[in-house]
Amino acid sequence: MDIKHIRNFCIIAHIDHGKSTLADRFIEKARLVDPRSDIQTQILDNMDIERERGITIKSQAVTIPYKAKNGEEYLLNLVDTPGHVDFTAEVSRSIASSEGALLLIDATQGVQAQTLANMYMAFDAGLEIIPVINKIDLASADVESVKAQIDHDLGLSSKDALCVSAKTGVGIEDLFEAIVERVPHPEGDVKKPLKALIYDSNYDPYKGVIVHIRVFDGILKPGDEIKFMHSDGVYKVEECGVFQLGLNKKDSLSTGDVGYIIAGVKTVSDVTVGDTVTLLSNPAEECLPGFKEIKSVVFSSIYPVDSNDYEELSAALERLKLNDASFTYEKDSSVALGFGFRCGFLGLLHLEVIEERLERESGIGVVFTSPSVKYIVHLKNGDTEYVDNPLEYPDPMKIESSEEPYIKAVIITPTDYIGPLITLCMEKRGIQTGMTYLDTKRVELSFEMPLSEVLFDFYDRLKSVSRGYASFDYDIIGYKQTSLVRMDILVNGESVDALSSLVYSKGAEKRGRIICSRLKDEIPRHQFKIPIQAAIGGTVIARETINAFRKDVTAKCYGGDVSRKRKLLEKQKEGKKRMKMVGNVEIPQKAFLSVLKTGEDKND
């Protein structure tokens, strides 16, 4: 097809503003699914976890044929993107493969934090931005207010905004026409050497690695020998095509196309997202810019529940790494849990998603240790160390100072909830840097706060105190000095290394009490008393005790001297003491998970 009849665009928005529903209407309109059949919702979301949670985790592409009102045939390449802040990397890759973006705004919620963040990302990439007001069919929709926000908050023209209902299909035809008219066609030259960007990939057990590409110059067809310019891998193209709710084979992919190639790539590490594909016989002179490296901000160790599953876990993580370029891992080991892997994530939701995907897709039971961020530790001898694992924390006597990562948090909220939200952020050691009234009903709050304070229950409490109306977005801004200590958890006097964590010194006691309380509820009773202690160095800062099962040894005594009963009780006590010295405490998997998900107790 003529390059002037191709449109590449993505849908960007805050979480839950209707991106996947809008994509469903596009697909139905193009008749890529049979309208008489039972059409499922979230057509492009092909993972069970995405459907259950109602969120998009992986960007998905689809090529939609469309006949415009001018009688011309067009190919619209759509990329649906996630909305949660943890998956910003997926959004950035979708933006890099597009010329236009539909900025979707909920008519009942208005402009929210991630709406702004994604718009700036698209703006910086030079995309044509089309504002779209969604959910106009709802009784609570306030279209005029949202148009005012588009003018004031986003700096876009509300006259260019289109009003649609992705649920009912109202306004979808006008949106198709707007994409054709306003999104520019791709630039490039078919006669130039092949230059294609790898923006994603996924693993197929039968076909190997399916590489998702956007062609910027040249033409690619089966039988061509290609080269990955970054990794220097050379392969022969077996199949190429476009995405149409599956893999639709084509004779070739040319300039402007978004599609896939299968080239017998078997080793997952050979594919680098952001790499440039070119022809071996006529290579391009230079690589495409690619993407900035995505750095993990949250770290946790994964161990198989059954140590015999270690090799299977290793293979499962390798497959996950291919489908999720932002996920990182390396080998690790623990005295309590055996061999495992130290993994890096983009946030706590990313960690939960990886955990569920591992258990569902591989059927492997896993244990996650308490999450941590990466700290900078300055030693007295002048060395600097980066520490994300509590077990690698240096001797406190050798430490000069330590630093922790800080974020700039932006919260957009109705004015009714300003007080509780400021209190919450200050509890989390936040420093307020700004408060801007966007209009008479909404305000934007800015805070600088430690990333470690956001890891546990911040997002849940934010939604709770604002009744779900506040939205949250953040960016890493650098490191600031902190007072850091390593807190160990001792069960029956033995340190459990998998439960150790690095914490802010002034909050250590409260955190220790919560963890000990959770473990007391999860560890079953034994024949002897089990002390659970949180300790910093040799100082115990919190303790709980699990009482022993107790047999009533005095039941056979009726009447008589009390010394006889006392003798039996003393004998039982000595037996319990000996049992405690040799007894092992089995810590169940759910005890580790309870520490992972620990937040503030409801009574605190």
XYZ file of C-alpha atoms in Angstrom:
604
model
C 0.000 0.000 0.000
C 1.080 3.592 -0.703
C 2.826 5.078 2.340
C 0.445 8.064 2.181
C -2.442 5.724 3.024
C -0.838 4.388 6.240
C -1.553 5.865 9.690
C 0.321 4.738 12.803
C -1.248 5.851 16.086
C -1.472 4.839 19.745
C -4.081 5.371 22.473
C -2.723 6.975 25.658
C -4.603 7.878 28.854
C -4.763 7.639 32.632
C -5.637 4.202 34.028
C -9.299 3.165 33.579
C -10.245 5.913 31.109
C -11.393 3.394 28.482
C -8.424 2.681 26.167
C -9.114 -1.048 25.735
C -12.865 -0.458 25.249
C -12.152 2.090 22.510
C -9.784 -0.384 20.833
C -12.638 -2.961 20.932
C -14.925 -0.550 19.030
C -12.231 0.099 16.405
C -11.821 -3.646 15.851
C -15.589 -4.223 15.602
C -16.009 -1.301 13.188
C -13.324 -2.765 10.928
C -15.113 -6.172 11.130
C -11.998 -7.999 12.299
C -14.349 -9.985 14.557
C -17.745 -11.433 13.630
C -20.385 -9.106 15.166
C -22.844 -12.032 15.399
C -20.506 -14.043 17.605
C -20.134 -13.443 21.337
C -17.661 -10.585 21.403
C -15.554 -10.541 24.542
C -14.429 -7.274 26.079
C -10.761 -6.228 26.130
C -10.122 -8.036 22.831
C -6.461 -6.988 22.700
C -5.778 -7.923 26.335
C -4.827 -11.568 25.873
C -3.668 -12.385 29.419
C -6.168 -13.650 32.044
C -4.662 -11.336 34.646
C -5.397 -8.317 32.408
C -9.060 -9.300 32.121
C -9.482 -10.034 35.833
C -7.911 -6.772 36.983
C -9.386 -4.728 34.126
C -5.972 -3.266 33.265
C -3.637 -3.388 30.280
C -0.126 -4.640 31.056
C 1.351 -5.315 27.601
C 1.040 -2.980 24.626
C -0.823 -4.754 21.804
C -0.875 -3.800 18.122
C -3.550 -4.376 15.473
C -3.757 -3.350 11.787
C -7.211 -2.027 10.875
C -8.307 -1.615 7.228
C -10.574 1.431 6.771
C -12.404 2.965 3.817
C -12.671 6.726 4.360
C -15.515 8.966 3.249
C -13.319 10.173 0.360
C -13.444 6.631 -1.051
C -9.744 5.875 -0.384
C -8.559 2.696 1.403
C -6.325 3.198 4.455
C -4.364 0.964 6.857
C -4.562 2.156 10.464
C -1.931 0.624 12.759
C -3.262 0.932 16.321
C -1.243 0.296 19.497
C -3.223 0.011 22.761
C -1.112 1.016 25.782
C -1.212 0.529 29.578
C -2.273 3.397 31.849
C -0.597 2.540 35.166
C 2.553 4.455 36.071
C 4.518 1.175 36.488
C 4.180 0.429 32.755
C 5.329 3.767 31.358
C 8.089 1.909 29.452
C 5.430 0.135 27.347
C 3.851 3.515 26.531
C 7.185 5.066 25.474
C 7.830 2.192 23.025
C 4.338 2.547 21.517
C 4.872 6.288 21.080
C 8.210 5.667 19.312
C 6.474 3.539 16.659
C 3.643 6.045 15.971
C 3.063 9.432 14.308
C -0.118 10.269 16.200
C -1.734 9.716 19.593
C -5.340 9.671 20.780
C -5.284 11.289 24.239
C -8.296 9.754 25.945
C -9.954 11.657 28.818
C -12.781 10.313 31.002
C -15.771 12.718 30.876
C -16.578 11.931 34.529
C -13.003 12.150 35.923
C -11.382 14.815 33.738
C -7.629 15.325 33.287
C -5.627 13.214 35.764
C -1.962 12.730 36.632
C -1.086 10.075 34.072
C -3.030 11.986 31.383
C -0.523 14.828 31.783
C 2.528 12.547 31.968
C 1.592 10.618 28.803
C 0.722 13.800 26.896
C 4.150 15.294 27.648
C 5.784 12.037 26.487
C 3.872 12.160 23.174
C 4.560 15.890 22.807
C 8.329 15.386 23.291
C 8.272 12.665 20.602
C 6.653 15.086 18.131
C 3.369 13.185 17.773
C 0.129 14.738 16.531
C -2.140 14.661 19.613
C -5.913 14.307 19.169
C -7.842 14.886 22.451
C -10.799 12.505 22.817
C -13.455 12.851 25.542
C -14.786 9.374 26.412
C -17.795 8.071 28.426
C -20.147 10.855 27.301
C -23.065 8.396 27.678
C -22.791 8.415 31.494
C -25.221 10.545 33.526
C -22.304 12.032 35.525
C -20.382 13.122 32.387
C -19.381 16.802 32.414
C -18.137 17.460 28.878
C -17.908 21.259 29.186
C -15.759 21.014 32.326
C -13.410 18.536 30.595
C -13.122 20.857 27.573
C -12.092 23.672 29.924
C -9.452 21.356 31.446
C -8.118 20.496 27.963
C -7.644 24.235 27.290
C -6.258 25.129 30.726
C -4.377 22.026 31.983
C -3.130 20.475 28.732
C -2.666 23.590 26.607
C -4.496 21.929 23.714
C -7.499 23.342 21.873
C -10.835 21.957 23.066
C -12.247 22.791 19.597
C -10.151 19.893 18.254
C -11.511 17.460 20.873
C -13.873 14.698 19.774
C -16.657 13.380 22.029
C -17.192 9.610 21.970
C -18.647 6.748 23.954
C -16.367 3.738 23.583
C -19.024 1.602 25.272
C -21.924 2.417 22.930
C -19.923 3.306 19.794
C -21.130 6.929 19.542
C -18.655 9.129 17.620
C -16.349 6.292 16.500
C -16.882 7.042 12.776
C -15.861 10.701 13.279
C -12.785 9.488 15.186
C -11.733 7.288 12.246
C -12.027 10.285 9.913
C -10.025 12.490 12.322
C -7.195 9.909 12.389
C -7.074 9.829 8.575
C -7.154 13.638 8.260
C -5.030 14.759 11.211
C -2.416 12.038 11.840
C 0.471 12.488 9.378
C 1.493 9.573 7.190
C 4.888 7.935 7.946
C 8.051 9.458 6.473
C 10.642 7.228 4.839
C 11.980 5.856 1.581
C 11.358 2.340 0.247
C 14.541 2.588 -1.885
C 16.856 3.188 1.091
C 18.574 0.330 2.990
C 16.260 -1.438 5.449
C 15.991 0.257 8.822
C 13.391 -1.180 11.262
C 12.987 -0.591 14.998
C 12.330 -3.520 17.384
C 9.735 -2.072 19.753
C 8.563 -5.297 21.414
C 8.747 -9.088 21.210
C 7.060 -12.182 22.557
C 7.914 -15.857 22.807
C 6.025 -18.622 21.004
C 6.944 -22.208 21.992
C 6.558 -23.395 18.368
C 7.847 -20.456 16.324
C 10.462 -19.094 18.687
C 10.830 -15.370 19.207
C 8.258 -13.212 17.391
C 9.889 -9.813 16.868
C 7.596 -6.751 16.662
C 9.002 -4.076 14.333
C 8.192 -0.708 12.838
C 9.805 -0.227 9.394
C 11.238 3.283 8.887
C 13.094 2.732 5.572
C 13.382 -0.022 2.991
C 11.471 -3.252 2.457
C 11.631 -6.673 4.145
C 10.411 -10.036 2.825
C 10.742 -13.768 3.667
C 14.099 -15.201 2.617
C 16.031 -11.995 3.380
C 19.102 -12.296 5.573
C 18.861 -9.691 8.350
C 21.201 -8.368 10.978
C 20.442 -6.989 14.448
C 22.798 -4.006 14.554
C 23.173 -3.868 18.342
C 23.708 -7.573 19.077
C 25.293 -8.429 15.657
C 22.985 -11.461 15.318
C 22.374 -12.659 11.734
C 19.146 -14.494 10.835
C 17.063 -15.504 7.831
C 13.475 -14.226 7.736
C 11.037 -17.175 7.633
C 7.801 -15.210 7.872
C 6.590 -11.628 8.129
C 3.191 -10.001 8.449
C 0.891 -7.734 10.447
C -1.188 -8.129 13.608
C -4.915 -8.657 13.061
C -5.998 -10.409 16.268
C -3.369 -12.979 15.385
C -0.475 -13.205 12.960
C -1.577 -12.332 9.414
C 1.114 -13.370 6.905
C 2.187 -10.875 4.226
C 4.539 -11.102 1.253
C 6.570 -8.162 2.580
C 6.753 -5.308 5.083
C 7.685 -1.917 3.652
C 8.337 1.617 4.872
C 5.710 2.778 7.379
C 4.428 -0.698 8.243
C 4.066 -2.020 11.798
C 4.244 -5.813 11.955
C 6.221 -8.869 12.970
C 9.017 -11.099 11.735
C 9.853 -14.706 12.579
C 13.478 -15.517 11.857
C 14.275 -18.628 13.857
C 15.530 -16.657 16.874
C 15.657 -19.249 19.652
C 17.752 -17.556 22.327
C 15.771 -14.910 24.159
C 18.822 -12.812 25.007
C 19.506 -12.239 21.281
C 16.588 -9.787 20.964
C 17.066 -6.324 22.437
C 14.095 -3.967 22.481
C 15.230 -0.751 20.767
C 17.643 -2.575 18.428
C 17.700 -1.807 14.676
C 17.046 -4.501 12.034
C 18.779 -4.126 8.661
C 19.669 -6.309 5.648
C 22.996 -8.161 5.734
C 23.582 -7.555 1.997
C 22.767 -3.825 2.103
C 23.103 -2.608 5.708
C 22.009 0.799 7.018
C 24.806 3.215 7.921
C 23.630 3.954 11.467
C 21.211 2.632 14.083
C 17.893 4.217 14.957
C 17.917 6.137 18.273
C 16.179 3.285 20.154
C 15.004 3.842 23.724
C 16.575 5.052 26.924
C 17.403 2.134 29.197
C 14.613 1.416 31.676
C 16.038 1.094 35.182
C 14.435 -1.046 37.868
C 13.426 0.829 41.009
C 12.062 -1.991 43.200
C 13.998 -5.169 44.016
C 12.911 -8.485 45.517
C 14.207 -12.051 45.540
C 12.177 -14.960 44.134
C 12.592 -18.521 45.400
C 10.741 -21.695 44.335
C 8.604 -23.232 47.108
C 9.982 -26.628 46.044
C 13.762 -26.429 45.533
C 13.451 -29.038 42.743
C 11.665 -26.395 40.624
C 14.778 -24.176 40.402
C 15.582 -25.042 36.763
C 11.938 -24.593 35.732
C 11.851 -21.211 37.486
C 15.014 -20.174 35.627
C 13.427 -21.071 32.263
C 10.165 -19.304 33.186
C 12.021 -16.107 34.128
C 13.887 -16.222 30.818
C 10.579 -16.344 28.908
C 9.142 -13.526 31.027
C 12.232 -11.406 30.379
C 11.588 -11.625 26.638
C 7.955 -10.558 26.948
C 8.827 -7.837 29.466
C 12.032 -5.963 28.658
C 11.862 -3.896 31.887
C 12.111 -7.012 34.094
C 15.644 -7.949 35.237
C 17.004 -10.848 37.291
C 20.238 -12.467 38.481
C 21.089 -15.532 40.597
C 20.740 -15.292 44.383
C 20.697 -17.643 47.377
C 19.320 -17.681 50.918
C 20.028 -19.854 53.954
C 16.289 -20.081 54.678
C 14.955 -20.521 51.150
C 17.813 -22.018 49.108
C 18.671 -20.964 45.548
C 16.647 -18.281 43.774
C 16.899 -15.034 41.806
C 17.247 -11.350 42.695
C 14.803 -9.455 40.469
C 14.241 -5.821 39.524
C 10.793 -4.299 38.879
C 9.345 -0.935 37.846
C 7.013 -0.813 40.852
C 4.922 -2.876 43.243
C 2.106 -3.542 40.734
C 4.761 -4.761 38.270
C 6.036 -7.131 40.999
C 2.511 -8.488 41.710
C 1.883 -9.012 37.980
C 5.164 -10.937 37.552
C 4.301 -13.096 40.579
C 0.857 -13.986 39.190
C 2.191 -14.599 35.677
C 4.880 -16.939 37.016
C 2.368 -19.020 38.947
C -0.228 -19.088 36.127
C 1.959 -19.524 33.051
C 4.495 -21.894 34.615
C 2.544 -23.487 37.461
C 5.468 -22.894 39.835
C 4.852 -21.942 43.477
C 7.165 -19.055 44.398
C 8.088 -17.032 47.492
C 8.954 -13.317 47.210
C 11.065 -11.541 49.808
C 10.208 -8.087 51.116
C 10.754 -5.466 48.361
C 13.538 -2.917 48.581
C 14.881 0.045 46.594
C 18.505 0.709 45.551
C 20.471 2.698 48.153
C 23.835 4.401 47.804
C 26.202 3.703 50.721
C 29.356 5.822 51.214
C 32.072 4.014 53.191
C 34.687 5.620 55.454
C 37.484 4.393 53.165
C 36.083 6.509 50.304
C 34.366 3.688 48.394
C 30.752 3.900 47.231
C 28.434 0.890 47.019
C 24.960 0.441 45.511
C 22.876 -1.816 47.766
C 19.416 -3.228 47.033
C 19.763 -6.488 48.980
C 19.757 -6.270 52.822
C 22.194 -9.185 52.991
C 24.817 -7.099 51.137
C 24.520 -4.133 53.535
C 28.006 -3.314 54.875
C 29.054 -3.293 58.550
C 27.540 -0.105 60.093
C 30.976 0.727 61.619
C 32.389 1.121 58.090
C 29.607 3.420 56.795
C 30.114 7.172 56.514
C 26.650 8.015 55.125
C 23.848 6.584 52.995
C 21.414 7.948 50.399
C 17.994 6.790 49.173
C 16.082 7.507 45.930
C 13.515 10.316 46.012
C 10.550 10.895 43.736
C 8.555 13.908 42.666
C 4.958 12.893 43.334
C 2.102 14.706 41.583
C -1.399 14.203 42.980
C -4.481 15.661 41.271
C -7.473 15.663 43.631
C -10.821 17.343 44.300
C -10.379 20.167 46.851
C -12.426 18.250 49.482
C -9.546 15.827 50.119
C -6.562 18.209 50.334
C -6.150 17.886 54.121
C -6.116 14.050 54.392
C -3.782 13.749 51.371
C -1.260 16.266 52.744
C -1.348 14.403 56.086
C -0.754 11.063 54.307
C 2.216 12.416 52.327
C 3.784 14.007 55.427
C 3.417 10.666 57.274
C 5.448 9.182 54.425
C 8.230 11.783 54.960
C 7.005 13.881 52.030
C 7.990 17.546 51.627
C 5.370 19.679 49.880
C 6.831 21.623 46.944
C 3.704 23.029 45.339
C -0.068 23.380 45.343
C -1.780 24.650 42.187
C -5.515 25.148 41.817
C -6.419 23.835 38.355
C -9.972 25.192 38.717
C -12.469 25.810 41.526
C -12.907 22.072 42.216
C -9.489 20.484 41.563
C -5.990 21.037 42.872
C -2.551 19.661 41.932
C -0.300 18.790 44.880
C 3.456 18.286 44.430
C 5.653 16.462 46.936
C 9.221 15.207 47.164
C 9.285 11.944 49.078
C 11.363 8.749 49.439
C 10.504 6.011 46.954
C 10.699 3.396 49.727
C 7.703 5.024 51.470
C 5.524 4.576 48.360
C 6.249 0.838 48.062
C 3.902 -0.596 50.626
C 0.462 0.859 51.204
C 0.688 4.391 49.817
C -1.425 3.883 46.674
C -4.176 2.007 48.549
C -4.377 4.647 51.274
C -4.344 7.449 48.674
C -7.412 5.941 46.993
C -9.034 5.273 50.384
C -8.746 8.806 51.824
C -9.828 10.401 48.520
C -12.653 7.879 47.891
C -10.970 6.937 44.625
C -10.974 10.449 43.125
C -7.277 11.341 43.522
C -4.784 10.338 40.812
C -1.068 9.784 41.342
C 2.012 9.954 39.131
C 5.716 10.127 39.962
C 9.200 10.562 38.506
C 12.551 9.621 40.054
C 14.452 12.858 40.796
C 17.684 11.575 42.375
C 19.146 10.620 45.744
C 19.081 12.358 49.147
C 20.878 11.577 52.407
C 19.047 9.313 54.847
C 19.505 7.407 58.093
C 19.446 3.750 57.097
C 19.555 0.582 59.228
C 19.261 -3.123 58.512
C 16.427 -4.777 60.415
C 16.653 -8.547 60.933
C 13.774 -10.829 61.895
C 14.604 -13.616 64.361
C 12.316 -16.624 64.713
C 13.133 -18.784 67.755
C 16.464 -16.966 68.047
C 17.507 -17.738 64.460
C 17.794 -14.916 61.913
C 15.669 -15.514 58.789
C 17.686 -13.805 56.052
C 14.780 -13.705 53.597
C 12.831 -11.450 56.002
C 15.639 -8.908 56.524
C 15.008 -5.395 55.211
C 16.650 -1.978 54.959
C 14.522 0.659 56.709
C 14.572 4.311 57.754
C 15.913 4.309 61.341
C 13.090 6.374 62.913
C 10.411 4.181 61.361
C 12.112 0.860 62.149
C 10.316 0.155 65.440
C 6.827 0.642 63.983
C 7.691 -1.470 60.947
C 9.204 -4.184 63.154
C 6.049 -4.371 65.298
C 3.849 -4.779 62.215
C 6.026 -7.577 60.755
C 6.221 -9.474 64.071
C 2.457 -9.190 64.493
C 1.842 -10.516 60.958
C 4.223 -13.437 61.451
C 2.573 -14.329 64.762
C -0.734 -14.702 62.918
C 0.755 -16.789 60.088
C 3.257 -19.180 61.772
C 1.445 -22.199 63.303
C 1.843 -23.068 66.998
C 4.417 -25.679 67.999
C 5.028 -27.768 71.111
C 7.221 -24.970 72.489
C 7.038 -21.184 72.749
C 8.330 -19.328 69.680
C 9.656 -15.788 70.127
C 9.510 -13.574 67.028
C 11.858 -10.586 67.269
C 12.814 -7.618 65.110
C 16.388 -6.544 65.789
C 18.836 -3.878 64.638
C 22.313 -5.259 65.309
C 22.138 -6.679 68.840
C 19.184 -4.534 69.919
C 15.706 -6.066 69.882
C 13.163 -3.368 68.919
C 9.954 -5.449 68.713
C 8.779 -8.857 69.896
C 5.792 -11.177 69.703
C 5.480 -14.689 71.195
C 3.606 -17.655 69.767
C 2.411 -19.721 72.738
C 3.026 -23.455 72.816
C 0.497 -26.239 72.690
C 0.131 -27.338 76.317
C -0.933 -30.724 77.550
C -2.732 -30.644 80.914
C -0.277 -32.848 82.838
C -2.007 -32.119 86.182
C -5.345 -33.579 85.069
C -4.622 -36.915 86.799
C -3.969 -35.137 90.126
C -7.052 -34.817 92.287
C -6.679 -33.444 95.770
C -3.426 -34.083 97.599
C -0.437 -31.819 98.125
C 0.099 -28.900 95.668
C 3.808 -29.761 95.488
C 2.889 -32.833 93.421
C 1.256 -30.646 90.762
C 4.185 -28.233 90.857
C 6.630 -31.113 90.300
C 4.740 -32.238 87.169
C 4.610 -28.680 85.801
C 8.368 -28.211 86.384
C 9.083 -31.479 84.602
C 6.955 -30.327 81.625
C 8.757 -26.968 81.604
C 12.175 -28.668 81.396
C 10.966 -30.825 78.521
C 9.692 -27.753 76.629
C 13.068 -26.041 77.150
C 14.965 -29.021 75.672
C 12.486 -29.222 72.793
C 12.964 -25.526 72.029
C 16.742 -25.980 71.737
C 16.506 -28.714 69.135
C 13.135 -27.893 67.513
C 12.896 -26.376 64.036
C 10.227 -23.810 63.184
C 8.658 -24.281 59.769
C 7.741 -20.901 58.260
C 4.896 -21.298 55.718
C 4.917 -19.535 52.332
C 1.989 -17.277 53.260
C 4.050 -15.861 56.147
C 6.584 -14.472 53.643
C 3.724 -13.090 51.534
C 2.137 -11.417 54.568
C 5.378 -9.505 55.157
C 5.572 -8.578 51.465
C 2.081 -7.068 51.528
C 2.431 -5.526 54.956
C 1.001 -2.061 55.359
C -0.136 -0.001 58.300
C -2.350 -1.896 60.719
C -5.924 -0.683 60.668
C -5.642 0.160 64.368
C -2.554 2.326 64.002
